Amino acid sequence: MTAGRPAPAGHRPAEDPAAARGEAAPRTAAGAIPAQQGPADADAPAHFWPVDHLPALDFDPLLHRLLREEPVARVRMRHGEGEAWLVTSYDLVKEVTSDPRFSRALTVDRPVTSMTPHTIAPAGGIGRTDPPDHTRLRRLVSQAFGRKRVAALRAEAEQTADRLVAAMAAQGPPADLAEAVTGPMPEHLLGSLLGLPADDFGRLQQWRTALLSTDRSRQEGDGVKAEIAAYVRELAAHRARFPGDDLFSDLVAAHARGELSRPELVSLTVMVVLNALDQILGQATAMVYALLTHPRELERLRAEPALLPRAVEELLRFLPQRNGVGMPRIATEDVEVGGRVIRAGEAVYVSYPAADRDPRVFGDPDRLDLARTEAPHLAFGHGAHYCLGAALARMECEVVLAALLRELPGLRLAVAPEAVPWRRGTVNRGPEALPLAW
């Protein structure tokens, strides 16, 4: 069965014990997956990948195994149709994400096998375009996330973090870090960056939760996207009359000049909002959990505060920040990757978390080592679709950790590590709440 072709009639992967363990689908049983045709990949197995909920910082066992045994493999997930290639090794992930023969734009209207019943990124958005459209869209927002803008936001971020941590300390332990600090902080900065009204963040957070869910139906996902589009259109009409000094006003002005279509305006805004609200909530909260459950590394950081930027980089590498994979690409011609031939029209995913655990690149990759000085991590992606908000996310994580370590020297978990609740049924991983004491 090739990518894009539906599973055999009557096939029920969830009832296949081997498949549920992420093992290769049997080749002789009824409903088995026939081998891919082609001299280089005729024997490549197809793995059913349920992308189950994993506790705390546990790394996905299928990714761990494929990285070491089969860095270019075929997989099938719960939703969508057919199969896709999954690339896990560091060098091959960089190779695929830098190769223009793999297209994001061709994923539009393709029901590629995936972990969600609905496609999170809208058609025509920056995540599902190729150059030159992608280059044009990226240019419109890149200045807002550049180093100068992030440096200007840093003072505001530090003041916000200090105020939120001080309020949490005044409240007294136990306190939930997600509720007190890492949840509200990105809302404050997003208000400055996009100029969004503070009263709107309740709805935005609800939409964020719905869009990043792996449990919502396609119909529910489409309904949420329609609500967001209506919200952005209404806000854009208001901002056209009353512009401000913010990114959203700049995008509205670009739309008025004909440089940006209405669907592109909506998709860019949604991309910025979703990432800004979710990244820090998940990343910074998980970073604090990781430090508090690795006391030797925490003490190293307390003893060497100047180590903080490097520590953030290592935490970004180490943390399994998402479930499953992100967006696929479609091969525009036959491409050999790692000795496998990915045929024209086939879908391919890359796993950045797996690449960041590659033992060929990182010594003892499953160990958190804040002094690590090896290759750059790929937590923010690679190539043309490298995360626009990477500098902003790094800065916010540094600011949050610095404030906590400085103001709360006795910081510790208020519950046993195994009692910390973690998100379930969602794309991104992280603690649902992080009860702290000090």
PDB file of C-alpha atoms in Angstrom, residues 145 186-187 190 193 271-281 392 396:
ATOM      1  CA  PHE A 145      10.468  38.001  15.805  1.00  0.00           C
ATOM      2  CA  PRO A 186       2.721  34.640  27.161  1.00  0.00           C
ATOM      3  CA  GLU A 187      -0.650  36.352  27.210  1.00  0.00           C
ATOM      4  CA  LEU A 190       1.331  38.464  23.044  1.00  0.00           C
ATOM      5  CA  LEU A 193       3.381  41.804  20.144  1.00  0.00           C
ATOM      6  CA  MET A 271       0.049  30.528  13.750  1.00  0.00           C
ATOM      7  CA  VAL A 272       1.505  33.304  15.889  1.00  0.00           C
ATOM      8  CA  VAL A 273      -1.224  33.063  18.537  1.00  0.00           C
ATOM      9  CA  LEU A 274      -1.147  29.276  18.853  1.00  0.00           C
ATOM     10  CA  ASN A 275       2.620  29.052  19.098  1.00  0.00           C
ATOM     11  CA  ALA A 276       2.987  31.999  21.443  1.00  0.00           C
ATOM     12  CA  LEU A 277       0.325  30.752  23.849  1.00  0.00           C
ATOM     13  CA  ASP A 278       1.353  27.112  23.843  1.00  0.00           C
ATOM     14  CA  GLN A 279       5.139  27.082  23.558  1.00  0.00           C
ATOM     15  CA  ILE A 280       6.000  28.796  26.826  1.00  0.00           C
ATOM     16  CA  LEU A 281       3.185  27.164  28.760  1.00  0.00           C
ATOM     17  CA  LEU A 392      11.249  34.794  21.539  1.00  0.00           C
ATOM     18  CA  GLU A 396      10.914  33.763  27.640  1.00  0.00           C
TER      19      GLU A 396
END
